[in-house]
XYZ file of C-alpha atoms in Angstrom:
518
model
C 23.182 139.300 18.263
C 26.032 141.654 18.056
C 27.301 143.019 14.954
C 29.409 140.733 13.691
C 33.476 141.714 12.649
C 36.325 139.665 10.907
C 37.845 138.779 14.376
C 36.577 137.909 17.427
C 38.441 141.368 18.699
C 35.645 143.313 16.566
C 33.267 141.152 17.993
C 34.414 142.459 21.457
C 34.247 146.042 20.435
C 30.835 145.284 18.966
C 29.361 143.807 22.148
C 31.065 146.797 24.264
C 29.466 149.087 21.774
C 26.345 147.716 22.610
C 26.154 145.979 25.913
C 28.510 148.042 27.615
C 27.645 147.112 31.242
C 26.505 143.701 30.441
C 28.287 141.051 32.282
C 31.345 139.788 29.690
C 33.499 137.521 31.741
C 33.128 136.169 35.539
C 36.431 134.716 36.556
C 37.222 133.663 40.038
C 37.043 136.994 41.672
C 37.391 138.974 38.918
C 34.255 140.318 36.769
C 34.404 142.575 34.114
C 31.805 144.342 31.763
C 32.143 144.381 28.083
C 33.104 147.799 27.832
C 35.869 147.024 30.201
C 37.046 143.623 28.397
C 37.123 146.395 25.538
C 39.493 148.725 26.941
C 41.470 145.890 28.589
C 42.108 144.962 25.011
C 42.637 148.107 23.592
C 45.813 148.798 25.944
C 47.402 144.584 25.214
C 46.910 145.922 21.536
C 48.912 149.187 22.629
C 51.318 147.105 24.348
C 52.199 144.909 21.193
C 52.323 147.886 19.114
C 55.180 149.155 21.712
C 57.253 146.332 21.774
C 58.019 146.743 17.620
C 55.339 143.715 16.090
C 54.224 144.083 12.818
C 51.041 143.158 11.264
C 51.132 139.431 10.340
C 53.684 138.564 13.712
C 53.220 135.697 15.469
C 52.327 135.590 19.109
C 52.276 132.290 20.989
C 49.939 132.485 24.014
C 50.544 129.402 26.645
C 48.470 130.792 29.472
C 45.483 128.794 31.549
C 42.108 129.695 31.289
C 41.316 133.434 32.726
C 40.829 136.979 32.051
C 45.100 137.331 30.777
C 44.571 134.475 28.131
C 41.387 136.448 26.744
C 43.082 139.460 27.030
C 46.555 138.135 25.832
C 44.350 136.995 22.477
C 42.060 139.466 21.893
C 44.938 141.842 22.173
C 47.080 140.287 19.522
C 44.251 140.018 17.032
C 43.333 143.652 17.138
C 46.883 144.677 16.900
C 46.859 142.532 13.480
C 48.910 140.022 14.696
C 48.623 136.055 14.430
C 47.725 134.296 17.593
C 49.486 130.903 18.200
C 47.018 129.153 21.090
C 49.922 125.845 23.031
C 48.709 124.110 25.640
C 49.926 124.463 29.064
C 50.737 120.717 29.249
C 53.094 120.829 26.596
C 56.546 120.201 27.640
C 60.195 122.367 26.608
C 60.593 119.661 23.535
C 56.945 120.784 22.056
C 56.630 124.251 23.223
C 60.354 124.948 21.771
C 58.572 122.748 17.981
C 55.865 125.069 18.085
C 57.882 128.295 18.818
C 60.409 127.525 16.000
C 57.726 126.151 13.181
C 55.441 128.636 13.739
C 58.118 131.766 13.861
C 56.489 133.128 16.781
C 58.454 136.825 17.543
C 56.879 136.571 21.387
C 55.178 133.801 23.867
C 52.911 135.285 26.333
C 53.253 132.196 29.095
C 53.438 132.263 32.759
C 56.917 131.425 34.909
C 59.981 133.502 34.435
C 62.242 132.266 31.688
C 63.674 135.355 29.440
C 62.953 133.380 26.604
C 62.706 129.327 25.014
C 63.944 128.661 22.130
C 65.438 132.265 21.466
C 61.923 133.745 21.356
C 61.465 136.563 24.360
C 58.920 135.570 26.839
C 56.813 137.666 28.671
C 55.152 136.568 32.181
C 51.747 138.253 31.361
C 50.161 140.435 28.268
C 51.928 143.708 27.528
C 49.591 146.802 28.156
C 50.912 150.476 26.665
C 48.197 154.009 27.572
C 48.436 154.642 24.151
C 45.336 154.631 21.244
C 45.807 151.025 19.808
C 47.321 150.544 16.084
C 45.292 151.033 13.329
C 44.198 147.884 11.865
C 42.785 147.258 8.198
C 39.635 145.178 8.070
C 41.170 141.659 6.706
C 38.355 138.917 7.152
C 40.404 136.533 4.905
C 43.350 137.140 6.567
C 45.294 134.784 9.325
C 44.066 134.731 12.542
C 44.855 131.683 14.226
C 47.470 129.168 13.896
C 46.019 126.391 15.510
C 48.342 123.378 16.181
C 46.874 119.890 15.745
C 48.215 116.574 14.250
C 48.048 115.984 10.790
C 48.849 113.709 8.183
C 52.682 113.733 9.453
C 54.021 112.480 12.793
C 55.112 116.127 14.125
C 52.181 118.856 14.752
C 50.912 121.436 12.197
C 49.229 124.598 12.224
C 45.840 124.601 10.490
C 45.615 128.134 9.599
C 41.990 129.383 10.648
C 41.020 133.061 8.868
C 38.977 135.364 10.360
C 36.538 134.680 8.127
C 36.539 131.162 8.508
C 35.721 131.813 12.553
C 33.305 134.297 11.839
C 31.893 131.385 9.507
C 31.432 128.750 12.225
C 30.444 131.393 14.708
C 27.021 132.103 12.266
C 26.506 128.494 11.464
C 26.246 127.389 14.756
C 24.089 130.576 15.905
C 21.499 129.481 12.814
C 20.968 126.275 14.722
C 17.727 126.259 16.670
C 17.740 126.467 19.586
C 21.484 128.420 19.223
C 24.052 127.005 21.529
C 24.377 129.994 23.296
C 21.510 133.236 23.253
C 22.524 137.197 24.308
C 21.343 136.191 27.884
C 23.302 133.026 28.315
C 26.181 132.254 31.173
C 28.362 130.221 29.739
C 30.752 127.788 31.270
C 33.973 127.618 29.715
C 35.906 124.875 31.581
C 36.969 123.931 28.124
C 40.656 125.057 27.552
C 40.855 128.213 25.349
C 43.779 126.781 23.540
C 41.579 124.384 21.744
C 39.605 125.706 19.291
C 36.304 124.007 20.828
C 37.038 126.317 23.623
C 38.324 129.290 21.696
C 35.837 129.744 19.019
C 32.762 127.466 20.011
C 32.946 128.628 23.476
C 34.372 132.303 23.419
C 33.567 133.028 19.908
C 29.899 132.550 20.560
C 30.088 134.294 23.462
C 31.491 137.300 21.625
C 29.256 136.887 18.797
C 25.779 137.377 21.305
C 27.348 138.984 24.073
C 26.906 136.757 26.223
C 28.911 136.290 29.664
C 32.212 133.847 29.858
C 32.150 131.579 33.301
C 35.698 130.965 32.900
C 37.807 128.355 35.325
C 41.103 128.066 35.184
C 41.703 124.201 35.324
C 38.864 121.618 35.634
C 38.099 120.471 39.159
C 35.035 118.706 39.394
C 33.336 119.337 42.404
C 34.903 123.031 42.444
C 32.986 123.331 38.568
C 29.547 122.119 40.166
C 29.530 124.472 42.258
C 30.713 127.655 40.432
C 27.664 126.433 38.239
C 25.450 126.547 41.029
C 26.381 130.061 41.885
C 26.737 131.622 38.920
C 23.487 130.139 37.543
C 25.187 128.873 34.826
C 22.610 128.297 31.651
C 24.987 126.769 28.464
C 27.567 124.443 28.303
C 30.210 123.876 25.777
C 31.279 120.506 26.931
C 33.645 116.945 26.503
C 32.789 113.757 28.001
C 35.496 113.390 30.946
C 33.209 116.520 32.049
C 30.338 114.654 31.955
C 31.529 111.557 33.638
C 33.675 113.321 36.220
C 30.196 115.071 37.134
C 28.646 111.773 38.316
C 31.541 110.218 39.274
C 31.135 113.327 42.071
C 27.609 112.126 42.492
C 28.360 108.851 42.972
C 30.967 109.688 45.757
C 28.289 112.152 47.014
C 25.896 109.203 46.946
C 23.236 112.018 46.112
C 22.407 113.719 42.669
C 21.237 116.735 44.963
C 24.240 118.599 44.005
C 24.493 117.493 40.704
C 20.668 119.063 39.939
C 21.201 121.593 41.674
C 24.134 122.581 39.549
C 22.276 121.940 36.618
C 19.124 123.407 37.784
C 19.761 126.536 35.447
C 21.616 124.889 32.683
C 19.214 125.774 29.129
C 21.384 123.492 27.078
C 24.399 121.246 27.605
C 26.435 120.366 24.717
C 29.298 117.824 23.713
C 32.125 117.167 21.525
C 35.578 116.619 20.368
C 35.520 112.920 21.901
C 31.915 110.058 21.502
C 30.229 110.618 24.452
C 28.987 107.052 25.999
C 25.927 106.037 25.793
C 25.597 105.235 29.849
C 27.486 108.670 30.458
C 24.120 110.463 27.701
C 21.582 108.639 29.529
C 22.781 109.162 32.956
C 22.698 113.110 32.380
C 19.337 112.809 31.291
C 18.152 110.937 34.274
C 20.444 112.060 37.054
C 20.804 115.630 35.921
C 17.608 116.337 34.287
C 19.396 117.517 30.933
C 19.524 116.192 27.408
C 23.459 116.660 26.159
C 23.597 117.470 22.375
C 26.250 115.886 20.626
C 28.196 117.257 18.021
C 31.215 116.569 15.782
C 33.966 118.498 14.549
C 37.614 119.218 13.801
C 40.548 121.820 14.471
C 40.307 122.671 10.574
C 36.730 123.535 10.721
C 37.025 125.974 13.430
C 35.763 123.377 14.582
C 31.966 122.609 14.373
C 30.664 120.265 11.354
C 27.830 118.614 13.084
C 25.852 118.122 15.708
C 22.530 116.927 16.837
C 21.228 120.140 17.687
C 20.993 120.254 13.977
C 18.179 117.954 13.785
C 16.409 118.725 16.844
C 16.814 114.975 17.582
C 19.062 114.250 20.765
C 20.291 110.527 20.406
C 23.098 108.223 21.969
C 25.755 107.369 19.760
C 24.481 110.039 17.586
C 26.092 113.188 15.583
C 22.910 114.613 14.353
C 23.646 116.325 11.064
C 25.904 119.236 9.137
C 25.746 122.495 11.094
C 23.256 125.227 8.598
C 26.241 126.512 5.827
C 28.233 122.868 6.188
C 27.627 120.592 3.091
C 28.956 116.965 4.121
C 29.114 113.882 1.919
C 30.171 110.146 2.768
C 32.469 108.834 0.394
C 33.008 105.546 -0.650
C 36.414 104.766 1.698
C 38.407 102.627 -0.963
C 37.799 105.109 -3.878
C 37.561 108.561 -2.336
C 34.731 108.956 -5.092
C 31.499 111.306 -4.330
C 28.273 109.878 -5.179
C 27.571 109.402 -8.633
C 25.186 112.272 -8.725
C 27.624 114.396 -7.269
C 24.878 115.805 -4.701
C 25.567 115.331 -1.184
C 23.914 112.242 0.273
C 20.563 111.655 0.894
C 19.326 110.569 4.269
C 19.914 106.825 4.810
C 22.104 106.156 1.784
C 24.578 104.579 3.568
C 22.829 103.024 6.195
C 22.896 99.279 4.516
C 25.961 99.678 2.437
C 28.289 100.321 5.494
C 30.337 103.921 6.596
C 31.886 106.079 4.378
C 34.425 108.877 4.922
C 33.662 112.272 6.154
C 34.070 114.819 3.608
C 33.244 118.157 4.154
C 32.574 122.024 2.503
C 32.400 125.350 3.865
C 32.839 128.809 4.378
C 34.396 127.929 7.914
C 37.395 125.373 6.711
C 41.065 126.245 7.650
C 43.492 127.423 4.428
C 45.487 124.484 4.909
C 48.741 124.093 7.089
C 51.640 127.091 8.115
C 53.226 128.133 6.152
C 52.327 127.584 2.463
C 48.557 126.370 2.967
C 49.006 122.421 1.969
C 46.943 119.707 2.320
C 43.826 122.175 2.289
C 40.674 121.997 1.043
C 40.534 120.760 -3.326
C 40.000 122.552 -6.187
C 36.298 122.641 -5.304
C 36.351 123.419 -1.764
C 36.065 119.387 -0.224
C 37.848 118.205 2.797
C 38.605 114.955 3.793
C 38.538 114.232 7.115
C 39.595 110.313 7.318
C 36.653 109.876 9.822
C 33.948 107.203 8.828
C 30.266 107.523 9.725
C 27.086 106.062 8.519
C 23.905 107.057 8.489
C 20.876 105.812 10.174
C 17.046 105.854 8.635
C 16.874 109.373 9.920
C 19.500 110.479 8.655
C 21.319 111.239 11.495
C 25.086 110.797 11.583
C 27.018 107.915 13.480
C 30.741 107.514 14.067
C 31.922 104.162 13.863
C 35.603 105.134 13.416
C 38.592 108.200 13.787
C 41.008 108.872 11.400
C 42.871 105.089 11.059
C 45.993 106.058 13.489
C 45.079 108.509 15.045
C 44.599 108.721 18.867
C 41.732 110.924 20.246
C 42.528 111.658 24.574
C 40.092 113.221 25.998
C 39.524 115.435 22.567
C 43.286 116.076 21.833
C 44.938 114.070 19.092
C 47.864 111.957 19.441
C 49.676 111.134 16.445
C 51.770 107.702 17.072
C 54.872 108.646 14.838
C 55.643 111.546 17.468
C 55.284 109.515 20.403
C 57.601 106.710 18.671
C 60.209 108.878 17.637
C 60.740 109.600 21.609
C 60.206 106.109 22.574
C 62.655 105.157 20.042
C 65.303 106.979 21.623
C 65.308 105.064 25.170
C 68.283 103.203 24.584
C 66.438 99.995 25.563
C 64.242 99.884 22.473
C 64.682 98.414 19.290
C 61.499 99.601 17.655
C 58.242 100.658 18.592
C 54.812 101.348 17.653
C 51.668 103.192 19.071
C 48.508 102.434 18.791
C 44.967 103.412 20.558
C 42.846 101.693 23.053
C 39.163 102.351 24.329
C 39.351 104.497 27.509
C 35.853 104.618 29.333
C 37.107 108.015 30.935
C 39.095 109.355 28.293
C 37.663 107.852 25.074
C 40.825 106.392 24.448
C 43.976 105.598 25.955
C 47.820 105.414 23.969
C 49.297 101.905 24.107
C 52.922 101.341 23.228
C 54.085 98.321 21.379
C 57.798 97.448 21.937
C 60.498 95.425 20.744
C 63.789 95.690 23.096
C 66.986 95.412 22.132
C 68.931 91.917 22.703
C 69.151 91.421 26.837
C 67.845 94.605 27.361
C 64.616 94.985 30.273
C 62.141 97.768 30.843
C 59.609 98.348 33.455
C 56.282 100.238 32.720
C 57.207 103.392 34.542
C 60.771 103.615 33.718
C 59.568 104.007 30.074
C 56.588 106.227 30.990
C 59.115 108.487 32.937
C 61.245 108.390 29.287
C 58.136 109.785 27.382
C 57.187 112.655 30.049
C 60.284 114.011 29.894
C 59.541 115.089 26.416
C 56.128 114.413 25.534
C 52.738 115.766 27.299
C 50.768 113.917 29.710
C 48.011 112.742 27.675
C 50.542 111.654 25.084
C 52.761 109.386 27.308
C 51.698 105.830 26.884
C 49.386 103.943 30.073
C 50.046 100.483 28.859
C 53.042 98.757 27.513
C 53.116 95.487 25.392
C 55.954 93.921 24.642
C 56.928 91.463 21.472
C 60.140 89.712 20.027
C 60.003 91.794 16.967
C 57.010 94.233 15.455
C 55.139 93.446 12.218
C 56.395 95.130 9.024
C 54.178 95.622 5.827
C 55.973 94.924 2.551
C 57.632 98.209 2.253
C 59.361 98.065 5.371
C 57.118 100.004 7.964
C 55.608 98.880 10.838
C 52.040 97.769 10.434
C 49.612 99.257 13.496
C 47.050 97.505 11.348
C 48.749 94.111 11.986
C 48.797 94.923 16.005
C 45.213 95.341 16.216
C 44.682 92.211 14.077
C 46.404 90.807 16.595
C 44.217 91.855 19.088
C 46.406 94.769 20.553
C 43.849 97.467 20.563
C 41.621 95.635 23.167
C 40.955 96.791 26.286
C 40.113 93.873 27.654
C 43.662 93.325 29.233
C 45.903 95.708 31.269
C 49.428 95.130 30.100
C 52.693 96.212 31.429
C 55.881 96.284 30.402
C 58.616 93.376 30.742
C 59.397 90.727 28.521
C 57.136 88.955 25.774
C 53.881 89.270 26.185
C 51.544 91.738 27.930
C 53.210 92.886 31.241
């Protein structure tokens, strides 16, 4: 392992230092060395320097997957600036939230626009020949602004330190075996504007010098077969990976080329969504590998737990805290640690039913832009509002996500920002969002309408409404329509109530209309 810095641009320089011809990144065409990645990012650091931004700026990056997004990044960080990761789905509405919130002074995005929301725009990272800036060593200092839904309907930006990186980086690099080892070529499919992708894909990368397989946009059968040529050995992974992989197969009606992609593969990983049980034990029949589940969140940069942990690999299964993570389940109703305020043993909750996720360590955010709320207490404890229980081993299981909101494919989908814009089609009175189980996805978003008096709306004509100003994972796939919503006594609409009522099943397929699933 590389020495390791307070960002992952040190980490860079370290493994350049080092490893200087060792293969760093292997995209499309393009393959570059660490000691070139290095002086790639010395130059972006250059360029930002040129263009007037002071330590602390913010610099939005919306780019896909490739050598500019790295290089875009890693520039920013060693010029002592603040990198905002958006994702490329997000449309003008969001991009133009997290621009303004965030008080980015650039966005590094692709296209030609002069600028969005009066913030200039570059088509590309900035390069300058000149020595880059001179940067203090700041491990507890902002790195990342990382946006992700919270407690309210609009998205924050969990504030992730250098420190707190570097943090998650070790803890996951203690595990044994380690995710990813010095010799390791690692697929990173996963987009780099998530932190799974950033910091548990990259940032171990970094940390061992290891060698990024990065693709641009995930293609299924184009994935397999980068992995069969590039002899790909780790994977940082999410299940629509796993089950667009045999879905392949299936269409194939062979697993020849499924194997054979997976022929090299050391250790296969998954997260930021359950992973089926059928899609875990078809991997380990089909593909010959065992996929190691973990857990984890945006503010925890992001691994908590996985099963890599315990050395056990089970369906259904979380395994336990990463090495450095202390975790506790709480008692749900009370928000009360045990009453020997030690974390819990193996098994204690097992009988009694889940408790809530909470959660200390070295790698948790500082709390949300700009003034750090809603961060870890007094005494260093998160809640996460996820429930698990654990089993007579002790592993982890979760049973349940935070109590509204939606997990796509690993994204989160908070339902007050999806109402507010379904709100606004003039044919709705009221509405409310709610999940749904998605076999590809994990879950799906499911709209629940009332329309104004006379009014009619088809499934698509409402969809059409939401993608206008909402991303595609966001924008509802099912539509149910009632007379009027439940309220709770205070006025609000209760998405309890709806899946009471059965809402949340997805047993039917409604669309849109009148009363009634249509």
């Amino acid at each position: 392992m590389t020495d390791v810095g307070s960002s992952l641009s040190v980490l860079v320089h370290a493994a350049a230092r080092d490893r200087a011809d060792a293969p760093a990144v292997v995209a499309g065409e393009q393959r570059l060395g660490w000691g070139e990645l290095d002086a790639q990012v010395d130059r972006v650091a250059a360029g930002y320097a040129a263009r007037g931004l002071a330590l602390g700026d913010r610099v939005a990056v919306q780019l896909p997957n490739g050598v500019d997004w790295l290089r875009a990044a890693l520039g920013a960080l060693r010029a002592g600036l603040v990198v905002v990761p958006v994702n490329t789905a997000y449309t003008d509405p969001e991009l133009e939230y997290v621009l303004t919130d965030s008080g980015a002074a650039l966005l590094v995005a692709t296209g030609d626009r002069p600028q969005v929301a009066g913030v200039p725009v570059l088509a590309g990272p900035p390069t300058d020949d000149a020595a880059p800036p001179a940067v203090p060593e700041a491990p507890g200092s902002l790195a990342v602004l990382a946006y992700t839904s919270g407690t309210t309907g609009r998205p924050r930006g969990a504030m992730l330190s250098a420190a707190a990186l570097q943090a998650n980086q070790e803890q996951c690099l203690r595990m044994d075996p380690p995710p990813v080892r010095p010799d390791d070529r690692v697929l990173l499919v996963l987009p780099l504007f998530h932190v799974y992708g950033l910091n548990a894909g990259f940032g171990l990368v970094a940390a061992t010098g290891a060698c990024a397989v990065l693709v641009e946009s995930f293609d299924p059968v184009t994935s397999l077969e980068v992995m069969a040529r590039e002899e790909v050995t780790a994977i940082p992974g999410a299940p629509p990976l796993y089950q667009a992989w045999l879905a392949v197969a299936d269409a194939a009606g062979s697993d020849t080329g499924l194997r054979r992609a997976f022929a090299a593969v050391r250790i296969a990983s998954s997260g930021a969504a359950p992973l089926p049980e059928d899609v875990w034990t078809a991997m380990r029949e089909r593909a010959g590998v065992a996929v190691w589940e973990g857990y984890g969140l945006t503010e925890a940069c992001p691994v908590v737990a996985s099963t890599l942990a315990t050395g056990r690999a089970k369906p259904n299964c979380i395994g336990g805290p990463v090495p450095g993570v202390e975790l506790q389940l709480r008692d749900t109703a009370l928000h009360e640690p045990p009453e020997d305020g030690e974390v819990s043993a193996p098994g204690d909750l097992a009988e009694d039913g889940p408790g809530e996720v909470w959660i200390r360590g070295a790698n948790l955010f500082s709390g949300y832009w700009p003034d750090g709320a809603d961060g870890p207490d007094a005494e260093g404890w998160l809640a996460t509002g996820d429930l698990a229980y654990a089993d007579e081993d002790g592993d982890l299981h979760l049973v349940d996500r935070r109590s509204d909101l939606v997990l796509v494919s690993g994204f989160n989908v908070y339902p007050a920002e999806v109402e507010r814009v379904l709100d606004a089609h003039p044919a709705v009175a009221e509405s409310a969002v709610i999940g749904v189980p998605d076999a590809r996805t994990g879950a799906a978003v499911r709209a629940v309408v009332a329309l104004r008096p006379g009014a009619r709306l088809g499934l698509e004509e409402l969809r059409e409404h939401a993608a206008a100003s909402l991303a595609r994972y966001k924008v509802p796939t099912s539509v149910h329509v009632l007379a009027a919503l439940p309220h709770s006594l205070t006025g609000k609409v209760s998405r309890a109530r709806l899946r009471e009522l059965g809402l949340a099943r997805a047993d039917d397929e409604p669309t849109a209309g009148g009363d009634g699933d249509r």
